[in-house]
Amino acid sequence: MSTATTTESKPQQKAPAGERVADWADGRLGIYSLAKANMRKIFPDHWSFMLGEIAMYSFLIIILTGVYLTLFFHPSMNEIVYHGSYAPMHGIRMTEAYASTLDISFDVRGGLLIRQIHHWAALIFLAAMFVHMMRVFFTGAFRKPREVNWLFGFLLFVLGMFTGFTGYSLPDDLLSGTGVRFTQGAILSVPVVGTYISMFLFGGEFPGHDMVARFYSVHILLLPGIMLGLMVAHLILVFYHKHTQFAGPGRTNNNVVGMPLLPVYMAKAGGFFFLVFGVIAMISALFTINPVWALGPYRPDQVSTGAQPDWYMGFAEGLVRVMPGWEINLWGHTLALGVFIPLTLFGLILAVIAVWPFLESWVTGDKREHHIAQRPRNSPTRTGFGVAWITVYFIGLVGGGNDLWATHFHLSINSITWFVRIGFFAGPVLAFIITKRICLGLQRRDAEKVLHGRESGIIKRLPHGEFVEIHEPLGQDQLHTLTAHEQYAPAEIGPSVDENGVERKVGPTQKLRAKLSKGMYGEGNQIAKPTAEEYKEITSGHGHH
């Protein structure tokens, strides 16, 4: 006889829909494991790290507004007679590109605001990248292992310049056409290949019939695609290496002190994105930029008054404007040095900036990883070079707007030209010397504060009648911050004769490295920081006064 047993099972409670979706995604993508491993990563908390985020958010705004504008813009150089909403342009021949820009500005709902946001976001994007790169440069955050990320950021900045140039050339108005004409002249100055590049780029003699269409493809597809890839790679490396952190108690090259990525950092980043978007939208609503309707369509026989490039291209144009019109003839060909030399200088300056991390690593011989950011004062030579480069840039920018300086301040354009010519050579030298002296002075002040404490402002009269100021000893955290930096010893070539009396061969690269190292870290280039023995000797038994 057999008995059958039955087991009653209670019906399982159905999981919420959101949980089921999360389980489904995690089972196929591994999102939970990835998030658990990475979302609690620690990031240092310092306001200067937000500069890079301004650039990233501006880039996102550019993409969002750019997608909207592509729906209404016609990248064609076919000529039509305008009969749109803007009455002053009725009956004027113009390209479809210019006409569609007018339509976006006057007929598309929100079109003018989106155009303004797109243009202002581009300017702020490049400005934020410029300041972000300077923060990285002055704090030495480009050192190992971040040299490749420095190159990514540098390429983003350069590609951003050319993306901006192709963007403001698309409306085919008189201002943008003048800028394109300038660029075509610069291309023609390149020996041997300049003519071929110009014919390829413009599809024939300037301005051709394909310029806007080709610039449009480059502006919305090629350059943004490369920049998006570079930005993703840049962020991956930032996430992998983490931000550098400034010296402080408990902070070393082997740890990170800060806030977790989720939820603290993500909440701050989300709020900051809307803040950046709001500020850009407010600027765009209040301040008009690039009013193409006031300039008219481009005509090769006209040049708009006060034609200025956007600020990031002003340096290159300024060098060309102030360069003497030198020309030489070689083998029956004319070489326009007045254009070619400034463009070559522009490229060389950018190249030095790009390879600086590798140059500094070679000079110092330091192959260690660095995650502690330097205070600019503790690297006077590098800081001096950075300020000198910024000085050169802004002097060139004055040259790029020499006509506006002349008209607005009632100056002679020849005087401005000579100011830029002299300032291009004298300005960076003076900036370097002054910056370096300021950095050394700040180092001396730090050393005094370490040894004697902070001036309290309290005056005390001693029994024998002498008046002294009371100095307050610094806390351990302040002492650590002021003395945590490393100081490199200059590289030495060594004896020219070895232990056997045989003359040792010293290559030119070794001599150059030793000379550069002495110039950066030799006597007079850094103030020796106080040692522990000096601190104990001056503070033992006598106190701070």
XYZ file of C-alpha atoms in Angstrom:
545
model
C 0.000 0.000 0.000
C 1.519 3.322 -0.962
C 0.671 6.730 0.231
C 1.052 9.864 -1.774
C 2.170 13.012 -0.085
C 1.430 16.423 -1.477
C 3.274 19.613 -0.609
C 1.428 22.850 -0.781
C 3.623 25.727 -1.952
C 2.743 29.274 -1.242
C 2.634 31.507 -4.320
C 5.784 33.658 -4.526
C 5.283 37.369 -4.279
C 6.002 39.077 -7.572
C 9.020 41.423 -7.501
C 8.467 45.067 -8.404
C 8.805 45.914 -12.083
C 11.869 48.072 -11.527
C 13.667 45.272 -9.706
C 12.832 42.781 -12.467
C 14.218 45.132 -15.116
C 17.381 45.650 -13.044
C 17.818 41.863 -12.608
C 17.289 41.332 -16.345
C 19.904 43.977 -17.260
C 22.386 42.752 -14.649
C 22.126 39.168 -15.879
C 23.107 40.234 -19.384
C 25.362 43.256 -18.872
C 26.838 42.774 -15.409
C 25.827 46.303 -14.423
C 25.541 45.589 -10.701
C 29.021 44.123 -10.404
C 30.493 46.954 -12.450
C 28.687 49.595 -10.408
C 29.600 47.952 -7.101
C 33.269 47.970 -8.057
C 33.419 51.528 -9.400
C 30.610 53.715 -8.073
C 32.236 54.048 -4.659
C 35.549 55.254 -6.026
C 36.951 58.222 -4.155
C 37.611 61.503 -5.910
C 39.514 64.419 -4.342
C 37.384 67.449 -3.634
C 38.808 70.769 -4.842
C 37.149 73.601 -6.755
C 39.801 73.646 -9.493
C 38.795 70.146 -10.600
C 35.436 71.584 -11.701
C 37.101 73.491 -14.575
C 37.306 70.321 -16.645
C 33.655 69.608 -15.893
C 32.657 73.018 -17.280
C 34.354 72.024 -20.554
C 32.598 68.637 -20.601
C 29.155 70.099 -19.891
C 29.663 72.820 -22.506
C 30.533 70.101 -25.025
C 27.304 68.261 -24.220
C 25.341 71.498 -24.670
C 27.057 72.060 -28.031
C 26.008 68.592 -29.196
C 22.393 68.997 -28.019
C 21.934 72.413 -29.635
C 23.854 71.356 -32.729
C 21.477 68.451 -33.359
C 18.557 70.896 -33.238
C 20.218 73.307 -35.666
C 21.004 70.578 -38.217
C 17.262 70.010 -38.661
C 16.819 73.472 -40.205
C 20.191 74.378 -41.758
C 20.751 73.869 -45.510
C 24.489 73.454 -46.247
C 24.288 74.607 -49.830
C 26.027 77.361 -51.789
C 23.294 77.500 -54.425
C 22.265 81.121 -54.844
C 18.686 82.273 -54.333
C 16.872 85.613 -54.011
C 15.714 86.146 -50.444
C 12.027 86.835 -49.693
C 11.861 85.722 -46.077
C 10.771 87.339 -42.820
C 13.703 89.753 -42.534
C 12.524 92.658 -44.698
C 15.870 94.537 -45.050
C 17.276 91.558 -46.983
C 14.415 91.262 -49.500
C 15.608 90.933 -53.074
C 19.255 90.257 -52.153
C 21.042 87.294 -53.727
C 22.512 84.926 -51.163
C 23.356 81.283 -50.679
C 20.864 78.814 -49.254
C 23.176 78.440 -46.247
C 22.850 82.125 -45.371
C 19.105 82.158 -46.078
C 18.529 79.152 -43.810
C 20.521 80.877 -41.068
C 18.176 83.862 -41.340
C 15.203 81.488 -41.210
C 16.554 79.826 -38.078
C 17.033 83.246 -36.491
C 13.603 84.711 -37.363
C 11.186 81.905 -38.248
C 12.119 78.758 -36.294
C 10.633 78.731 -32.800
C 13.510 79.224 -30.387
C 15.976 79.115 -33.266
C 17.839 82.316 -32.431
C 18.225 81.322 -28.771
C 19.543 77.886 -29.762
C 22.000 79.524 -32.184
C 23.177 81.832 -29.431
C 23.520 78.983 -26.911
C 25.447 76.920 -29.467
C 27.915 79.736 -30.175
C 28.382 80.834 -26.565
C 28.792 77.218 -25.415
C 31.557 76.790 -28.008
C 33.403 79.844 -26.703
C 33.010 78.725 -23.077
C 34.037 75.176 -23.997
C 37.361 76.352 -25.381
C 37.879 78.869 -22.571
C 37.215 76.175 -19.947
C 39.639 73.800 -21.670
C 42.260 76.550 -21.799
C 41.964 77.292 -18.060
C 41.743 73.576 -17.225
C 44.961 72.884 -19.137
C 46.684 75.724 -17.328
C 45.576 74.265 -13.971
C 47.015 70.900 -14.984
C 50.216 72.544 -16.240
C 50.881 74.765 -13.227
C 50.223 71.974 -10.689
C 52.311 69.363 -12.536
C 49.268 67.092 -12.903
C 50.581 65.996 -16.322
C 53.421 63.941 -14.814
C 53.531 60.138 -14.933
C 51.134 58.377 -15.380
C 49.072 61.169 -16.989
C 51.237 62.154 -19.957
C 48.937 60.438 -22.469
C 45.899 62.111 -20.926
C 47.645 65.475 -21.331
C 48.000 64.707 -25.051
C 44.312 63.782 -25.246
C 43.353 67.086 -23.627
C 45.714 69.023 -25.887
C 44.254 67.389 -29.008
C 40.748 68.164 -27.749
C 41.689 71.836 -27.476
C 43.269 72.000 -30.951
C 40.403 70.099 -32.585
C 37.969 72.356 -30.713
C 39.627 75.371 -32.330
C 39.147 73.972 -35.826
C 35.626 72.760 -35.049
C 34.745 76.269 -33.928
C 36.292 77.716 -37.067
C 34.305 75.436 -39.373
C 31.167 76.159 -37.333
C 31.216 79.942 -37.568
C 32.077 79.638 -41.279
C 28.845 77.792 -42.100
C 26.375 80.749 -42.168
C 28.308 82.164 -45.160
C 27.885 85.718 -43.898
C 30.342 88.521 -44.592
C 32.246 88.043 -41.323
C 32.723 84.287 -41.633
C 33.570 84.595 -45.321
C 36.308 87.081 -44.491
C 37.747 84.592 -41.984
C 37.656 81.773 -44.525
C 39.395 84.024 -47.048
C 42.133 84.678 -44.491
C 42.505 80.940 -43.912
C 42.705 80.263 -47.631
C 45.505 82.818 -47.933
C 47.341 81.108 -45.053
C 46.977 77.733 -46.786
C 48.354 79.169 -50.029
C 51.480 80.353 -48.173
C 52.510 76.742 -47.479
C 55.292 75.859 -49.916
C 54.707 73.200 -52.601
C 51.432 71.727 -51.279
C 49.493 74.883 -50.334
C 47.835 75.327 -53.718
C 46.771 71.693 -53.885
C 45.290 71.790 -50.365
C 43.332 74.928 -51.204
C 41.916 73.460 -54.428
C 40.949 70.256 -52.627
C 39.364 72.033 -49.665
C 37.299 74.513 -51.676
C 36.634 72.370 -54.726
C 38.309 74.823 -57.082
C 39.168 78.484 -57.007
C 38.014 80.287 -53.857
C 35.255 80.347 -52.761
C 34.154 77.471 -55.017
C 30.767 75.781 -54.727
C 31.456 73.041 -52.184
C 32.968 74.935 -49.261
C 29.899 75.060 -47.004
C 28.908 71.448 -47.711
C 32.426 70.210 -46.954
C 32.790 72.347 -43.846
C 29.360 71.097 -42.735
C 30.428 67.438 -42.958
C 33.648 68.164 -41.116
C 31.840 70.242 -38.480
C 29.002 67.867 -37.591
C 30.610 64.460 -38.259
C 34.380 64.216 -38.550
C 35.702 66.559 -35.866
C 32.930 65.982 -33.259
C 33.319 62.216 -33.702
C 37.044 62.378 -33.058
C 36.529 64.762 -30.136
C 33.860 62.526 -28.593
C 36.238 59.557 -28.790
C 39.051 61.585 -27.248
C 36.777 62.844 -24.468
C 35.615 59.311 -23.615
C 39.230 58.129 -23.553
C 40.174 61.163 -21.444
C 37.422 60.431 -18.899
C 38.319 56.725 -18.766
C 41.909 57.620 -17.908
C 40.737 60.187 -15.329
C 38.539 57.503 -13.785
C 41.396 54.997 -13.870
C 44.126 57.297 -12.527
C 41.776 59.535 -10.489
C 42.423 63.236 -9.990
C 45.624 64.410 -8.444
C 45.220 65.744 -4.907
C 46.931 68.623 -3.154
C 49.347 67.878 -0.333
C 47.847 67.505 3.111
C 47.822 65.249 6.174
C 47.252 61.631 5.226
C 47.537 62.262 1.490
C 50.227 60.299 -0.313
C 50.941 58.970 -3.783
C 49.415 55.667 -2.694
C 45.975 56.769 -1.470
C 43.090 59.084 -2.338
C 41.335 61.344 0.164
C 37.983 62.733 -0.914
C 34.322 62.014 -1.555
C 32.793 58.843 -3.078
C 31.667 59.045 -6.682
C 28.151 57.918 -5.757
C 26.147 59.624 -4.366
C 28.172 62.696 -3.312
C 30.216 63.443 -6.424
C 27.432 62.492 -8.857
C 24.933 64.731 -7.039
C 27.334 67.671 -7.175
C 28.130 66.986 -10.840
C 24.450 66.810 -11.794
C 23.679 70.100 -10.101
C 26.740 71.705 -11.632
C 25.632 70.645 -15.146
C 22.334 72.507 -14.794
C 24.148 75.488 -13.315
C 26.483 75.652 -16.338
C 23.548 75.200 -18.721
C 21.606 77.945 -16.947
C 24.482 80.429 -17.034
C 25.110 79.775 -20.743
C 21.392 80.137 -21.506
C 21.250 83.413 -19.558
C 24.298 84.824 -21.370
C 22.813 83.735 -24.709
C 19.497 85.410 -23.971
C 21.063 88.696 -22.863
C 24.083 89.164 -25.137
C 23.868 88.862 -28.927
C 26.748 87.186 -30.713
C 27.299 86.819 -34.458
C 24.269 88.802 -35.725
C 24.511 87.593 -39.327
C 21.523 89.717 -40.418
C 23.513 92.879 -39.662
C 26.471 91.766 -41.801
C 24.877 90.494 -44.978
C 25.874 87.565 -47.187
C 29.490 86.972 -48.127
C 30.840 88.550 -51.275
C 34.499 88.081 -52.299
C 34.796 91.766 -53.221
C 33.746 93.010 -49.748
C 35.244 92.857 -46.260
C 33.219 93.608 -43.152
C 34.463 96.420 -40.933
C 36.038 95.244 -37.687
C 36.264 91.629 -38.856
C 37.611 89.713 -35.869
C 37.974 85.963 -35.340
C 36.751 84.280 -32.181
C 39.231 84.649 -29.336
C 40.879 81.239 -29.743
C 41.931 82.068 -33.323
C 42.945 85.656 -32.562
C 46.514 84.728 -31.641
C 47.302 83.189 -35.044
C 45.709 86.067 -36.947
C 47.478 88.614 -34.755
C 50.876 87.189 -35.674
C 50.023 87.455 -39.365
C 48.706 91.028 -39.054
C 51.872 92.376 -37.416
C 54.385 90.359 -39.429
C 56.247 92.392 -42.074
C 55.209 91.447 -45.596
C 58.408 89.592 -46.451
C 58.613 87.618 -49.676
C 61.439 85.704 -51.343
C 61.658 84.106 -54.784
C 63.132 80.636 -55.073
C 63.410 78.795 -58.406
C 60.680 80.914 -59.918
C 58.294 80.523 -56.973
C 57.294 83.209 -54.484
C 57.410 82.253 -50.801
C 55.181 84.502 -48.641
C 57.194 84.589 -45.424
C 54.876 87.226 -43.968
C 52.234 84.522 -43.585
C 54.256 81.318 -43.475
C 56.574 82.304 -40.589
C 53.739 83.280 -38.157
C 51.860 80.050 -38.889
C 55.035 78.042 -38.346
C 55.616 79.829 -35.022
C 52.027 79.092 -34.020
C 52.537 75.387 -34.746
C 55.880 75.273 -32.917
C 54.431 76.898 -29.790
C 51.584 74.376 -29.760
C 54.056 71.510 -30.296
C 56.166 72.582 -27.291
C 53.040 72.643 -25.123
C 52.087 69.153 -26.325
C 55.461 67.533 -25.547
C 56.180 69.441 -22.305
C 55.410 66.447 -19.986
C 57.933 64.311 -21.839
C 60.482 67.131 -21.950
C 60.221 67.758 -18.197
C 60.421 64.031 -17.430
C 63.589 63.783 -19.528
C 65.185 66.799 -17.827
C 64.397 65.618 -14.286
C 65.027 61.932 -14.972
C 62.023 61.241 -12.722
C 60.165 58.096 -13.807
C 58.022 57.678 -10.666
C 54.253 58.033 -10.512
C 52.957 61.319 -9.094
C 49.461 61.763 -7.667
C 50.171 64.793 -5.443
C 49.637 68.114 -7.213
C 52.345 70.740 -6.847
C 51.826 74.296 -5.739
C 52.882 76.520 -8.682
C 55.296 78.475 -6.475
C 57.329 75.320 -5.843
C 58.174 74.970 -9.531
C 59.216 78.543 -10.445
C 60.720 77.778 -13.859
C 57.708 75.841 -15.117
C 55.317 78.458 -13.735
C 57.367 81.191 -15.407
C 57.183 79.398 -18.748
C 53.417 78.993 -18.387
C 52.871 82.684 -17.651
C 55.239 83.599 -20.507
C 53.167 81.506 -22.915
C 49.918 83.121 -21.747
C 51.576 86.526 -22.203
C 52.563 85.672 -25.777
C 49.017 84.496 -26.457
C 47.352 87.669 -25.229
C 49.863 89.927 -26.974
C 49.061 88.083 -30.199
C 45.367 88.520 -29.407
C 45.908 92.295 -29.283
C 47.420 92.053 -32.758
C 44.414 90.058 -33.971
C 42.145 92.956 -32.985
C 44.488 95.822 -33.824
C 41.846 97.728 -35.827
C 39.336 97.636 -32.943
C 41.991 98.742 -30.454
C 42.820 101.631 -32.772
C 39.217 102.774 -33.294
C 37.942 102.288 -29.739
C 40.920 103.880 -27.963
C 41.849 106.396 -30.670
C 45.320 104.934 -31.169
C 47.524 104.663 -34.206
C 47.327 101.228 -35.788
C 51.056 101.488 -36.528
C 51.747 102.053 -32.830
C 49.706 98.964 -31.949
C 51.533 96.937 -34.585
C 54.937 97.916 -33.181
C 53.725 97.285 -29.630
C 52.800 93.716 -30.610
C 56.054 93.205 -32.524
C 58.199 94.313 -29.586
C 55.914 92.737 -26.978
C 56.051 89.355 -28.724
C 59.748 89.120 -27.825
C 60.013 91.298 -24.697
C 56.683 90.404 -23.053
C 57.314 86.713 -22.346
C 60.848 87.407 -21.073
C 59.591 90.015 -18.598
C 56.666 87.774 -17.603
C 59.038 84.860 -16.987
C 61.438 86.910 -14.842
C 58.670 88.560 -12.785
C 56.765 85.299 -12.255
C 59.880 83.449 -11.217
C 60.825 86.150 -8.685
C 57.291 86.079 -7.254
C 57.455 82.290 -6.886
C 60.844 82.458 -5.144
C 59.522 85.186 -2.846
C 56.545 83.013 -1.927
C 58.903 80.110 -1.233
C 60.933 82.298 1.121
C 57.755 83.366 2.905
C 56.713 79.722 3.322
C 60.119 78.881 4.772
C 59.822 81.776 7.213
C 56.358 80.643 8.269
C 57.605 77.104 8.882
C 60.522 78.242 11.038
C 58.996 81.245 12.832
C 55.256 80.685 12.651
C 52.436 82.929 11.524
C 52.414 86.644 12.303
C 49.643 87.165 14.846
C 49.570 90.971 14.834
C 50.023 90.998 18.625
C 52.829 93.276 19.851
C 54.503 92.452 23.158
C 56.865 94.642 25.173
C 59.748 92.788 26.794
C 61.059 93.725 30.306
C 64.045 95.587 28.879
C 61.754 97.745 26.684
C 62.026 95.957 23.326
C 58.821 95.514 21.321
C 58.386 92.196 19.482
C 55.558 90.638 17.507
C 54.201 87.334 18.716
C 54.335 84.550 16.135
C 51.900 81.670 16.398
C 53.352 78.211 15.666
C 51.783 76.448 12.689
C 49.780 73.277 13.125
C 51.086 69.955 11.888
C 48.725 69.998 8.895
C 49.994 73.427 7.796
C 53.605 72.386 8.290
C 52.990 69.308 6.176
C 51.418 71.333 3.365
C 54.333 73.796 3.268
C 57.077 71.158 3.342
C 55.617 68.151 1.492
C 56.939 69.166 -1.944
C 59.983 67.538 -3.523
C 62.962 69.531 -4.723
C 64.980 68.126 -7.597
C 68.749 68.289 -7.676
C 70.123 69.438 -11.035
C 71.546 66.683 -13.227
C 75.327 66.531 -13.398
C 77.442 65.381 -16.320
C 80.091 64.037 -13.963
C 83.850 63.926 -14.382
C 85.130 64.113 -17.932
C 87.770 61.451 -17.141
C 86.939 58.016 -15.713
C 88.826 56.211 -12.905
C 91.363 54.822 -15.410
C 92.267 58.238 -16.753
C 90.443 57.689 -20.027
C 88.464 60.641 -21.305
C 84.769 59.888 -21.167
C 82.664 60.812 -24.161
C 79.742 63.063 -23.336
C 77.042 63.258 -25.974
C 75.317 66.497 -26.956
C 71.999 65.264 -25.520
C 73.634 64.717 -22.113
C 75.096 68.225 -22.188
C 71.749 69.695 -23.187
C 69.925 67.768 -20.447
C 72.408 68.931 -17.805
C 72.149 72.534 -18.972
C 68.341 72.487 -18.948
C 68.272 70.752 -15.566
C 70.607 73.373 -14.100
C 68.437 76.129 -15.563
C 65.309 74.645 -13.988
C 66.597 73.370 -10.632
C 70.074 74.849 -10.112
C 71.130 77.589 -7.726
C 68.781 80.548 -7.753
C 65.895 78.536 -9.167
C 64.469 77.191 -5.903
C 64.658 78.034 -2.210
C 65.742 75.136 -0.030
C 62.872 74.165 2.241
C 63.555 74.022 6.003
C 64.796 70.726 7.372
C 63.496 68.981 10.482
C 66.789 69.809 12.266
C 66.424 73.529 11.510
C 62.853 73.488 12.778
C 63.802 71.737 16.028
C 66.754 74.053 16.616
C 64.805 77.277 16.167
C 61.776 76.136 18.174
C 63.514 74.389 21.072
C 63.563 76.459 24.239
C 63.063 79.861 22.646
C 59.494 79.721 21.381
C 58.143 81.827 18.513
C 58.446 85.569 18.763
